Amino acid sequence: MKTIKTFLTILTITVLSVTASAQAKKTATPASTAVALKGGKVMTITKGTIENGVVVMENGKITAVGAAGAVTIPKGAKVIDVTGMTVYPGLIDSHTRLGLTEISAVDMTNDTQEPSDPITPQIRVADAFHAESELIPVTRLNGITNAIVSPTNRNTLPGQLSFIQLDGKDRDEMLMVQDLALPLNFNGRQRRNESFANSKFPATRMGVAAQLRQALIDAQDYQQKWADFDKKSAEWEKKPEAERKDKPTPPKRDLKFESLVPYLQGKKPVVLTADTTSDVKVALEMAHEFNLKVILSGVMQAQSMFDEIAATKLPVVLGEIYDTPKPNQRYDAEYSVPAELAKRGVKIAFASYDSHQVRNLPYAAGYAVAFGLPYDEAMKALTINPAEIWGVADKLGSLEVGKMANVVVANGDPLELKTDVKMVFINGHEVPMVSKQTQLRDAYMQR
Amino acid sequence: MKAKHLRASVLCAAVMLWALFASAQTSKPPQPEDVVIKNATILTVTHGTIENGSILIHNGKIAEVGKSVSAPANAKVIDATGKYVMPGIIDSHAHLALGDDVNEATSPVTPHMMMLDAFDYTDKAIYHSLAGGVTSEMLLHGSANMIGGQAVIVKNRFGLDREAMLFEGAPRSIKFASGENPKRVYGNRNQMPSTRMGNFAVQRAALQEAREYIRDWDAYNEKAAKGDKDAKAPKRDLKLEALADVLRGKVMVQIHCYRADEFLTEMAIAREFGYKVRAFHHGLEVYKVADKVAAEGVGLATFTDWWGYKMEVWDAIPWNAVISMRKGVKVAIKSDSNDFMRRLNQEAAKTMRYGGATEEEALKMITLNPAWILGVDNRVGSIDVGKDADLAIWNHHPLSSYAIVDKVLIDGTVYFDRSLPGLGLPFWKDAPMSGGGFGGADDEEGVRE
């Protein structure tokens, strides 16, 4: 009886949430006819800016980009006059929690961390990604079309990331790349040291480092066990039937260690998050020890080693330029980090490290420009750089023929606060400019 | 014995002398002088923009504003060619420089808490906000209690000592709260309030007690005035005395409140007890009942686009500020955060995008309107003759993403100058600053105000 009641309650909640999220769910099948955006300022990112340009999209792809007059608009195409507008590729946020949280203070809506164990590489963001989240339409209306979804940095190895498209009819369509990287966090937040009395291992950085090293060694051993087994199995297979005896038995599968193997093999990158020089150094040494492929993230307090970071040629995901500097440090010490890294030739990509405010990503880039980052570098750090870092530059990050038609039209500079986004195309589909928030606005504006 | 005493005195004097020199900051504000800012684009907030204009400052006050001014020959000149001058930003909701002393969360009614008693004038957050163009802020009690403590209003004269940083003559304000925070804090302890009914019951009970306190004192004063020797003064009670001042209209009421129904309840209670609400803070659903809030003359100190951090902000929309303004509410954009306080110009700029505020309307939301919420709009908040010369000079239009503050003046004195080496602080003596992480906001997943 109780079970039935519980079931009914769950059912009711499910029905309610389906109704509540019934915003603008439509097919994401690419438009069948061509669409031409004509007359706008076209920022291709990789091939310069065209003052009076044309972008043609068909079947979800960009089929032509060029100056007005130089591009033939196909017959029957829907031509949209975007004179006075700016046309640019959809922006990419390199660290969000989109689809993992709905209301921060309501625990039942949060799937952002699994704090029971600091080492959880077997966790997959893709398993929890909530495609129907109300946050996604809110975010894409500001021109952000793609994002990395990551757990919070409470765990040292919190689980594997996904790269998402901010439109699609369900999670299958929206999860563009699953399990493409693994965060490796080392900035102190992984310590279980809430209070001296209640602390558990690892309560210090020493503990975090030791635990991580042990996990990587255990994964190496696991990898070796399977390699040995594979070798023995192959030998066994080669033997004539008559001589085959004592068939090798496979080791027990362990999902935690198994998930680390592609990283130990350097097939996938870890996203190494650390803030201070000493943390970055410790974590980088560990990464080298295990031959991990690294994307850096954070580094906001590592100014003293920026030359060294540049020398590693590693890309850096950053964006927490609003973290407060230490006492007696100059107020703009962190605002200027993107400029300082770009000046040294580091490939940077912006991240909001947020959920509800992912939509403000371009403004952080704009503020970095105010503090010395060249404008073109800022635009790249929102588009082609993250596309390259995350291995999707063949599809995203610039307005080029053959790429996916993730295209934004706005009434001004994408990094300016007063600029309003007017149109968003994702995979060639013109996304309705509707979110939970516009619906509330429209409902109450009239009253 | 005597020698020992002498030694102690000498030691004591030495310590005092040391303390005098070691006390980091100076107590005397620098002497005001005649200052003229020239060749600037002046964003007056009250009477439009003056291109290529000048501002004359005399004794810390704005003496003249216009295309040209009659500056004395010895006036200090600030050439602002290519720069923008606006009134110093005013933050009507901040918790900086209070360390972890924001919430006296041990009782839901604590009107006798004085934020001044926790004010730490060496907090780096003051420096950061000054460098973001903020000249004044109201430091409020937190929202754990239905009736919290009394605010302190600060001028960011960073580098001077504690007394010199207070906004002299600013009226008193008190923080009230409602909704999720009080019911969560006390509900978790199995105490009242644990519901919104409980919240308002606690508030009403406290106000009723204050009414009776006033009645008792009035009765006593009347008797005493008549020369009644047997009249016995009621016991002084700091808590009720503070609330009595609310009912007497001596303290402005600033209410942390999110939901449409709660604005209406708070206004009804205010009418019931005969006090006025100065402003709703956060107020993310004011757009739903803006006409009623406007009719009551209650202001709004809000975020531009925060939402979703708890259930009662699920219906927050970034058009709230402009919809409310269009319906007649006096709207301020505030920070509630040591982080956002550094870039309130950017938060204000978003109101142009969400709802189409004009530049002047957007600027008003971080200058004149918050000044009104603090009750100091006769002193600051616009570039008008007679007002305090609290000004921020920017390298671009302050509502642009690319704008950086060059200089900040308070009472005509430069307290921040980006071109100076080191910290850019002319009056800060080399001494350790205090201040840890963010104030009202949490840096990870936590609940904001």
PDB file of N, CA, C and O in Angstrom, chain A residues 97 103-105 112 142 152 189 322 324-325 328 330-332 356-357 359-360 363 367 370 375 413 415-417 419-420 436-437 441 447, chain B residues 124 127 305-311 314-316 318-319 327 342-343 346 350 353-354 400-402 404 418 422 431 433 438 443-445:
ATOM      1  N   ARG A  97      27.833  23.492 -14.838  1.00  0.00           N
ATOM      2  CA  ARG A  97      27.088  22.405 -14.198  1.00  0.00           C
ATOM      3  C   ARG A  97      25.684  22.320 -14.784  1.00  0.00           C
ATOM      4  O   ARG A  97      24.746  21.885 -14.128  1.00  0.00           O
ATOM      5  N   ILE A 103      17.758  23.915  -8.700  1.00  0.00           N
ATOM      6  CA  ILE A 103      17.640  24.944  -7.661  1.00  0.00           C
ATOM      7  C   ILE A 103      18.708  24.623  -6.620  1.00  0.00           C
ATOM      8  O   ILE A 103      18.635  23.596  -5.943  1.00  0.00           O
ATOM      9  N   SER A 104      19.695  25.488  -6.507  1.00  0.00           N
ATOM     10  CA  SER A 104      20.891  25.153  -5.730  1.00  0.00           C
ATOM     11  C   SER A 104      20.573  24.661  -4.319  1.00  0.00           C
ATOM     12  O   SER A 104      21.197  23.721  -3.838  1.00  0.00           O
ATOM     13  N   ALA A 105      19.629  25.310  -3.635  1.00  0.00           N
ATOM     14  CA  ALA A 105      19.390  24.974  -2.233  1.00  0.00           C
ATOM     15  C   ALA A 105      18.434  23.789  -2.071  1.00  0.00           C
ATOM     16  O   ALA A 105      18.182  23.357  -0.943  1.00  0.00           O
ATOM     17  N   THR A 112      25.435  17.408  -8.513  1.00  0.00           N
ATOM     18  CA  THR A 112      26.691  18.061  -8.882  1.00  0.00           C
ATOM     19  C   THR A 112      27.921  17.426  -8.264  1.00  0.00           C
ATOM     20  O   THR A 112      29.031  17.703  -8.696  1.00  0.00           O
ATOM     21  N   ASN A 142      21.386  33.711 -24.514  1.00  0.00           N
ATOM     22  CA  ASN A 142      22.491  34.662 -24.518  1.00  0.00           C
ATOM     23  C   ASN A 142      23.609  34.240 -25.479  1.00  0.00           C
ATOM     24  O   ASN A 142      24.716  34.752 -25.390  1.00  0.00           O
ATOM     25  N   THR A 152      31.166  19.434  -9.541  1.00  0.00           N
ATOM     26  CA  THR A 152      31.915  20.440  -8.786  1.00  0.00           C
ATOM     27  C   THR A 152      33.274  19.849  -8.398  1.00  0.00           C
ATOM     28  O   THR A 152      33.522  18.652  -8.563  1.00  0.00           O
ATOM     29  N   ARG A 189      40.071  22.244  -1.871  1.00  0.00           N
ATOM     30  CA  ARG A 189      38.650  21.990  -1.594  1.00  0.00           C
ATOM     31  C   ARG A 189      38.341  20.501  -1.492  1.00  0.00           C
ATOM     32  O   ARG A 189      37.241  20.106  -1.125  1.00  0.00           O
ATOM     33  N   TYR A 322      36.839  36.706 -11.214  1.00  0.00           N
ATOM     34  CA  TYR A 322      36.149  37.452 -10.162  1.00  0.00           C
ATOM     35  C   TYR A 322      36.462  36.916  -8.774  1.00  0.00           C
ATOM     36  O   TYR A 322      35.902  37.375  -7.798  1.00  0.00           O
ATOM     37  N   THR A 324      38.403  36.851  -5.428  1.00  0.00           N
ATOM     38  CA  THR A 324      39.024  38.050  -4.850  1.00  0.00           C
ATOM     39  C   THR A 324      40.504  37.816  -4.605  1.00  0.00           C
ATOM     40  O   THR A 324      40.909  36.753  -4.134  1.00  0.00           O
ATOM     41  N   PRO A 325      41.309  38.826  -4.915  1.00  0.00           N
ATOM     42  CA  PRO A 325      42.739  38.716  -4.627  1.00  0.00           C
ATOM     43  C   PRO A 325      42.981  38.636  -3.122  1.00  0.00           C
ATOM     44  O   PRO A 325      42.103  38.946  -2.322  1.00  0.00           O
ATOM     45  N   ASN A 328      46.236  42.854   0.493  1.00  0.00           N
ATOM     46  CA  ASN A 328      47.449  43.579   0.098  1.00  0.00           C
ATOM     47  C   ASN A 328      47.952  43.236  -1.307  1.00  0.00           C
ATOM     48  O   ASN A 328      49.004  43.714  -1.718  1.00  0.00           O
ATOM     49  N   ARG A 330      47.271  43.680  -5.382  1.00  0.00           N
ATOM     50  CA  ARG A 330      46.582  44.699  -6.157  1.00  0.00           C
ATOM     51  C   ARG A 330      45.205  44.180  -6.583  1.00  0.00           C
ATOM     52  O   ARG A 330      45.043  42.991  -6.878  1.00  0.00           O
ATOM     53  N   TYR A 331      44.224  45.087  -6.625  1.00  0.00           N
ATOM     54  CA  TYR A 331      42.823  44.675  -6.831  1.00  0.00           C
ATOM     55  C   TYR A 331      42.597  43.973  -8.161  1.00  0.00           C
ATOM     56  O   TYR A 331      41.661  43.198  -8.317  1.00  0.00           O
ATOM     57  N   ASP A 332      43.446  44.260  -9.157  1.00  0.00           N
ATOM     58  CA  ASP A 332      43.194  43.693 -10.484  1.00  0.00           C
ATOM     59  C   ASP A 332      44.082  42.475 -10.788  1.00  0.00           C
ATOM     60  O   ASP A 332      44.200  42.055 -11.933  1.00  0.00           O
ATOM     61  N   HIS A 356      23.510  28.618 -13.124  1.00  0.00           N
ATOM     62  CA  HIS A 356      22.472  29.597 -13.469  1.00  0.00           C
ATOM     63  C   HIS A 356      23.024  30.807 -14.218  1.00  0.00           C
ATOM     64  O   HIS A 356      22.311  31.456 -14.961  1.00  0.00           O
ATOM     65  N   GLN A 357      24.301  31.119 -13.999  1.00  0.00           N
ATOM     66  CA  GLN A 357      24.856  32.328 -14.603  1.00  0.00           C
ATOM     67  C   GLN A 357      25.840  32.046 -15.738  1.00  0.00           C
ATOM     68  O   GLN A 357      26.690  32.877 -16.040  1.00  0.00           O
ATOM     69  N   ARG A 359      25.105  32.222 -18.585  1.00  0.00           N
ATOM     70  CA  ARG A 359      24.770  33.232 -19.599  1.00  0.00           C
ATOM     71  C   ARG A 359      25.656  34.469 -19.532  1.00  0.00           C
ATOM     72  O   ARG A 359      25.689  35.245 -20.474  1.00  0.00           O
ATOM     73  N   ASN A 360      26.352  34.667 -18.407  1.00  0.00           N
ATOM     74  CA  ASN A 360      27.204  35.851 -18.289  1.00  0.00           C
ATOM     75  C   ASN A 360      28.634  35.616 -18.775  1.00  0.00           C
ATOM     76  O   ASN A 360      29.481  36.503 -18.647  1.00  0.00           O
ATOM     77  N   TYR A 363      30.625  38.326 -20.670  1.00  0.00           N
ATOM     78  CA  TYR A 363      30.975  39.558 -19.955  1.00  0.00           C
ATOM     79  C   TYR A 363      32.313  39.417 -19.230  1.00  0.00           C
ATOM     80  O   TYR A 363      33.058  40.387 -19.088  1.00  0.00           O
ATOM     81  N   TYR A 367      35.471  41.822 -19.713  1.00  0.00           N
ATOM     82  CA  TYR A 367      36.215  42.476 -18.628  1.00  0.00           C
ATOM     83  C   TYR A 367      37.704  42.142 -18.721  1.00  0.00           C
ATOM     84  O   TYR A 367      38.557  42.964 -18.414  1.00  0.00           O
ATOM     85  N   ALA A 370      39.090  44.562 -20.984  1.00  0.00           N
ATOM     86  CA  ALA A 370      39.333  45.841 -20.294  1.00  0.00           C
ATOM     87  C   ALA A 370      40.688  45.822 -19.602  1.00  0.00           C
ATOM     88  O   ALA A 370      41.377  46.844 -19.536  1.00  0.00           O
ATOM     89  N   TYR A 375      41.116  41.889 -28.008  1.00  0.00           N
ATOM     90  CA  TYR A 375      39.720  41.529 -28.290  1.00  0.00           C
ATOM     91  C   TYR A 375      39.613  40.222 -29.074  1.00  0.00           C
ATOM     92  O   TYR A 375      38.808  39.347 -28.740  1.00  0.00           O
ATOM     93  N   ASP A 413      28.196  44.198 -30.242  1.00  0.00           N
ATOM     94  CA  ASP A 413      29.392  43.476 -29.816  1.00  0.00           C
ATOM     95  C   ASP A 413      29.003  42.364 -28.828  1.00  0.00           C
ATOM     96  O   ASP A 413      28.386  42.642 -27.795  1.00  0.00           O
ATOM     97  N   LEU A 415      30.515  40.923 -26.590  1.00  0.00           N
ATOM     98  CA  LEU A 415      31.071  41.024 -25.232  1.00  0.00           C
ATOM     99  C   LEU A 415      30.498  42.205 -24.455  1.00  0.00           C
ATOM    100  O   LEU A 415      30.817  42.379 -23.279  1.00  0.00           O
ATOM    101  N   GLU A 416      29.694  43.030 -25.122  1.00  0.00           N
ATOM    102  CA  GLU A 416      29.140  44.200 -24.434  1.00  0.00           C
ATOM    103  C   GLU A 416      27.880  43.845 -23.656  1.00  0.00           C
ATOM    104  O   GLU A 416      27.019  43.113 -24.141  1.00  0.00           O
ATOM    105  N   LEU A 417      27.772  44.439 -22.461  1.00  0.00           N
ATOM    106  CA  LEU A 417      26.669  44.132 -21.556  1.00  0.00           C
ATOM    107  C   LEU A 417      25.300  44.496 -22.121  1.00  0.00           C
ATOM    108  O   LEU A 417      24.311  43.834 -21.836  1.00  0.00           O
ATOM    109  N   THR A 419      24.363  44.506 -25.211  1.00  0.00           N
ATOM    110  CA  THR A 419      24.023  43.809 -26.454  1.00  0.00           C
ATOM    111  C   THR A 419      22.946  42.749 -26.214  1.00  0.00           C
ATOM    112  O   THR A 419      23.018  41.985 -25.254  1.00  0.00           O
ATOM    113  N   ASP A 420      21.968  42.737 -27.096  1.00  0.00           N
ATOM    114  CA  ASP A 420      20.874  41.784 -26.974  1.00  0.00           C
ATOM    115  C   ASP A 420      20.992  40.739 -28.079  1.00  0.00           C
ATOM    116  O   ASP A 420      21.145  41.081 -29.250  1.00  0.00           O
ATOM    117  N   LYS A 436      11.677  29.900 -19.517  1.00  0.00           N
ATOM    118  CA  LYS A 436      10.807  30.096 -18.346  1.00  0.00           C
ATOM    119  C   LYS A 436      10.742  31.575 -17.988  1.00  0.00           C
ATOM    120  O   LYS A 436       9.700  32.100 -17.621  1.00  0.00           O
ATOM    121  N   GLN A 437      11.889  32.242 -18.115  1.00  0.00           N
ATOM    122  CA  GLN A 437      11.961  33.639 -17.693  1.00  0.00           C
ATOM    123  C   GLN A 437      11.240  34.578 -18.663  1.00  0.00           C
ATOM    124  O   GLN A 437      10.578  35.519 -18.231  1.00  0.00           O
ATOM    125  N   ARG A 441       8.078  36.968 -17.820  1.00  0.00           N
ATOM    126  CA  ARG A 441       8.125  38.387 -18.221  1.00  0.00           C
ATOM    127  C   ARG A 441       6.879  38.743 -19.016  1.00  0.00           C
ATOM    128  O   ARG A 441       6.191  39.712 -18.715  1.00  0.00           O
ATOM    129  N   ARG A 447       0.057  42.574 -17.108  1.00  0.00           N
ATOM    130  CA  ARG A 447      -0.900  42.758 -16.004  1.00  0.00           C
ATOM    131  C   ARG A 447      -0.877  44.157 -15.420  1.00  0.00           C
ATOM    132  O   ARG A 447       0.157  44.778 -15.405  1.00  0.00           O
TER     133      ARG A 447
ATOM    134  N   LYS B 124      40.045  44.366   3.030  1.00  0.00           N
ATOM    135  CA  LYS B 124      40.453  44.551   1.633  1.00  0.00           C
ATOM    136  C   LYS B 124      39.258  44.742   0.711  1.00  0.00           C
ATOM    137  O   LYS B 124      39.374  45.342  -0.364  1.00  0.00           O
ATOM    138  N   TYR B 127      38.661  48.263  -0.222  1.00  0.00           N
ATOM    139  CA  TYR B 127      39.588  48.671  -1.292  1.00  0.00           C
ATOM    140  C   TYR B 127      39.077  48.192  -2.648  1.00  0.00           C
ATOM    141  O   TYR B 127      39.009  48.966  -3.615  1.00  0.00           O
ATOM    142  N   ASP B 305      20.292  39.777 -12.365  1.00  0.00           N
ATOM    143  CA  ASP B 305      19.961  38.514 -13.034  1.00  0.00           C
ATOM    144  C   ASP B 305      20.227  37.262 -12.197  1.00  0.00           C
ATOM    145  O   ASP B 305      20.301  36.169 -12.733  1.00  0.00           O
ATOM    146  N   TRP B 306      20.341  37.421 -10.893  1.00  0.00           N
ATOM    147  CA  TRP B 306      20.512  36.216 -10.051  1.00  0.00           C
ATOM    148  C   TRP B 306      19.197  35.458 -10.004  1.00  0.00           C
ATOM    149  O   TRP B 306      18.128  36.049  -9.919  1.00  0.00           O
ATOM    150  N   TRP B 307      19.283  34.146  -9.985  1.00  0.00           N
ATOM    151  CA  TRP B 307      18.064  33.333  -9.889  1.00  0.00           C
ATOM    152  C   TRP B 307      18.446  31.890  -9.573  1.00  0.00           C
ATOM    153  O   TRP B 307      19.602  31.493  -9.708  1.00  0.00           O
ATOM    154  N   GLY B 308      17.448  31.137  -9.127  1.00  0.00           N
ATOM    155  CA  GLY B 308      17.590  29.691  -9.036  1.00  0.00           C
ATOM    156  C   GLY B 308      18.454  29.183  -7.895  1.00  0.00           C
ATOM    157  O   GLY B 308      18.701  27.995  -7.812  1.00  0.00           O
ATOM    158  N   TYR B 309      18.942  30.077  -7.005  1.00  0.00           N
ATOM    159  CA  TYR B 309      19.799  29.569  -5.948  1.00  0.00           C
ATOM    160  C   TYR B 309      19.002  29.004  -4.786  1.00  0.00           C
ATOM    161  O   TYR B 309      19.554  28.343  -3.919  1.00  0.00           O
ATOM    162  N   LYS B 310      17.695  29.280  -4.752  1.00  0.00           N
ATOM    163  CA  LYS B 310      16.823  28.597  -3.808  1.00  0.00           C
ATOM    164  C   LYS B 310      15.395  28.697  -4.318  1.00  0.00           C
ATOM    165  O   LYS B 310      15.124  29.406  -5.285  1.00  0.00           O
ATOM    166  N   MET B 311      14.492  27.986  -3.622  1.00  0.00           N
ATOM    167  CA  MET B 311      13.135  27.859  -4.149  1.00  0.00           C
ATOM    168  C   MET B 311      12.469  29.217  -4.331  1.00  0.00           C
ATOM    169  O   MET B 311      11.814  29.467  -5.338  1.00  0.00           O
ATOM    170  N   TRP B 314      12.961  31.039  -7.684  1.00  0.00           N
ATOM    171  CA  TRP B 314      12.769  30.246  -8.902  1.00  0.00           C
ATOM    172  C   TRP B 314      12.065  31.066  -9.986  1.00  0.00           C
ATOM    173  O   TRP B 314      12.208  30.811 -11.161  1.00  0.00           O
ATOM    174  N   ASP B 315      11.274  32.057  -9.565  1.00  0.00           N
ATOM    175  CA  ASP B 315      10.569  32.894 -10.538  1.00  0.00           C
ATOM    176  C   ASP B 315      11.269  34.220 -10.793  1.00  0.00           C
ATOM    177  O   ASP B 315      10.683  35.152 -11.335  1.00  0.00           O
ATOM    178  N   ALA B 316      12.526  34.324 -10.394  1.00  0.00           N
ATOM    179  CA  ALA B 316      13.269  35.558 -10.653  1.00  0.00           C
ATOM    180  C   ALA B 316      13.501  35.716 -12.146  1.00  0.00           C
ATOM    181  O   ALA B 316      13.792  34.741 -12.836  1.00  0.00           O
ATOM    182  N   PRO B 318      15.383  38.537 -15.148  1.00  0.00           N
ATOM    183  CA  PRO B 318      16.273  39.704 -15.220  1.00  0.00           C
ATOM    184  C   PRO B 318      15.567  40.996 -15.635  1.00  0.00           C
ATOM    185  O   PRO B 318      16.176  42.058 -15.578  1.00  0.00           O
ATOM    186  N   TRP B 319      14.308  40.900 -16.027  1.00  0.00           N
ATOM    187  CA  TRP B 319      13.545  42.103 -16.388  1.00  0.00           C
ATOM    188  C   TRP B 319      12.892  42.741 -15.157  1.00  0.00           C
ATOM    189  O   TRP B 319      12.221  43.758 -15.267  1.00  0.00           O
ATOM    190  N   LYS B 327       6.758  50.691 -13.573  1.00  0.00           N
ATOM    191  CA  LYS B 327       5.495  50.801 -12.825  1.00  0.00           C
ATOM    192  C   LYS B 327       5.629  51.743 -11.631  1.00  0.00           C
ATOM    193  O   LYS B 327       4.753  51.800 -10.778  1.00  0.00           O
ATOM    194  N   ARG B 342      32.245  45.010  -6.723  1.00  0.00           N
ATOM    195  CA  ARG B 342      33.356  45.596  -7.468  1.00  0.00           C
ATOM    196  C   ARG B 342      32.971  45.965  -8.888  1.00  0.00           C
ATOM    197  O   ARG B 342      33.758  46.547  -9.617  1.00  0.00           O
ATOM    198  N   ARG B 343      31.775  45.541  -9.324  1.00  0.00           N
ATOM    199  CA  ARG B 343      31.407  45.792 -10.728  1.00  0.00           C
ATOM    200  C   ARG B 343      29.904  46.022 -10.857  1.00  0.00           C
ATOM    201  O   ARG B 343      29.236  45.455 -11.715  1.00  0.00           O
ATOM    202  N   GLN B 346      28.512  47.078 -14.174  1.00  0.00           N
ATOM    203  CA  GLN B 346      28.162  46.046 -15.155  1.00  0.00           C
ATOM    204  C   GLN B 346      26.761  45.502 -14.874  1.00  0.00           C
ATOM    205  O   GLN B 346      25.982  45.248 -15.797  1.00  0.00           O
ATOM    206  N   LYS B 350      23.287  45.789 -17.456  1.00  0.00           N
ATOM    207  CA  LYS B 350      22.416  44.712 -17.930  1.00  0.00           C
ATOM    208  C   LYS B 350      20.945  45.144 -17.982  1.00  0.00           C
ATOM    209  O   LYS B 350      20.153  44.539 -18.691  1.00  0.00           O
ATOM    210  N   ARG B 353      19.904  46.006 -21.403  1.00  0.00           N
ATOM    211  CA  ARG B 353      19.671  44.837 -22.236  1.00  0.00           C
ATOM    212  C   ARG B 353      18.358  44.133 -21.862  1.00  0.00           C
ATOM    213  O   ARG B 353      17.612  43.697 -22.718  1.00  0.00           O
ATOM    214  N   TYR B 354      18.111  44.021 -20.547  1.00  0.00           N
ATOM    215  CA  TYR B 354      16.883  43.352 -20.091  1.00  0.00           C
ATOM    216  C   TYR B 354      15.818  44.402 -19.784  1.00  0.00           C
ATOM    217  O   TYR B 354      15.653  44.808 -18.643  1.00  0.00           O
ATOM    218  N   SER B 400      29.840  50.180 -20.029  1.00  0.00           N
ATOM    219  CA  SER B 400      30.471  49.289 -21.009  1.00  0.00           C
ATOM    220  C   SER B 400      31.234  48.168 -20.298  1.00  0.00           C
ATOM    221  O   SER B 400      31.759  48.361 -19.200  1.00  0.00           O
ATOM    222  N   SER B 401      31.322  47.022 -20.951  1.00  0.00           N
ATOM    223  CA  SER B 401      32.137  45.910 -20.430  1.00  0.00           C
ATOM    224  C   SER B 401      33.595  46.310 -20.276  1.00  0.00           C
ATOM    225  O   SER B 401      34.337  45.706 -19.511  1.00  0.00           O
ATOM    226  N   TYR B 402      34.013  47.292 -21.061  1.00  0.00           N
ATOM    227  CA  TYR B 402      35.431  47.627 -21.130  1.00  0.00           C
ATOM    228  C   TYR B 402      35.834  48.756 -20.179  1.00  0.00           C
ATOM    229  O   TYR B 402      36.962  49.233 -20.219  1.00  0.00           O
ATOM    230  N   ILE B 404      36.975  50.766 -16.961  1.00  0.00           N
ATOM    231  CA  ILE B 404      37.798  50.607 -15.761  1.00  0.00           C
ATOM    232  C   ILE B 404      37.822  51.950 -15.042  1.00  0.00           C
ATOM    233  O   ILE B 404      37.866  53.004 -15.677  1.00  0.00           O
ATOM    234  N   ARG B 418      44.279  54.645 -10.053  1.00  0.00           N
ATOM    235  CA  ARG B 418      44.828  53.458 -10.723  1.00  0.00           C
ATOM    236  C   ARG B 418      46.244  53.671 -11.228  1.00  0.00           C
ATOM    237  O   ARG B 418      47.029  52.729 -11.317  1.00  0.00           O
ATOM    238  N   GLY B 422      51.831  50.299  -7.071  1.00  0.00           N
ATOM    239  CA  GLY B 422      51.355  49.466  -5.959  1.00  0.00           C
ATOM    240  C   GLY B 422      49.848  49.331  -5.991  1.00  0.00           C
ATOM    241  O   GLY B 422      49.268  48.990  -7.005  1.00  0.00           O
ATOM    242  N   ALA B 431      50.219  48.400   5.802  1.00  0.00           N
ATOM    243  CA  ALA B 431      49.791  47.631   6.979  1.00  0.00           C
ATOM    244  C   ALA B 431      48.973  46.466   6.469  1.00  0.00           C
ATOM    245  O   ALA B 431      48.466  46.503   5.352  1.00  0.00           O
ATOM    246  N   MET B 433      46.057  44.243   5.479  1.00  0.00           N
ATOM    247  CA  MET B 433      44.610  44.354   5.317  1.00  0.00           C
ATOM    248  C   MET B 433      43.983  43.088   5.871  1.00  0.00           C
ATOM    249  O   MET B 433      44.626  42.056   5.960  1.00  0.00           O
ATOM    250  N   PHE B 438      34.341  35.847   0.076  1.00  0.00           N
ATOM    251  CA  PHE B 438      33.234  36.720  -0.264  1.00  0.00           C
ATOM    252  C   PHE B 438      32.328  36.947   0.932  1.00  0.00           C
ATOM    253  O   PHE B 438      32.298  36.181   1.862  1.00  0.00           O
ATOM    254  N   ASP B 443      30.992  30.983  -2.852  1.00  0.00           N
ATOM    255  CA  ASP B 443      31.793  30.835  -4.059  1.00  0.00           C
ATOM    256  C   ASP B 443      31.537  29.526  -4.800  1.00  0.00           C
ATOM    257  O   ASP B 443      31.991  29.343  -5.896  1.00  0.00           O
ATOM    258  N   GLU B 444      30.820  28.636  -4.198  1.00  0.00           N
ATOM    259  CA  GLU B 444      30.593  27.373  -4.915  1.00  0.00           C
ATOM    260  C   GLU B 444      29.102  27.159  -5.133  1.00  0.00           C
ATOM    261  O   GLU B 444      28.490  27.784  -5.976  1.00  0.00           O
ATOM    262  N   GLU B 445      28.495  26.330  -4.351  1.00  0.00           N
ATOM    263  CA  GLU B 445      27.112  25.958  -4.621  1.00  0.00           C
ATOM    264  C   GLU B 445      26.139  26.591  -3.630  1.00  0.00           C
ATOM    265  O   GLU B 445      24.953  26.368  -3.701  1.00  0.00           O
TER     266      GLU B 445
END
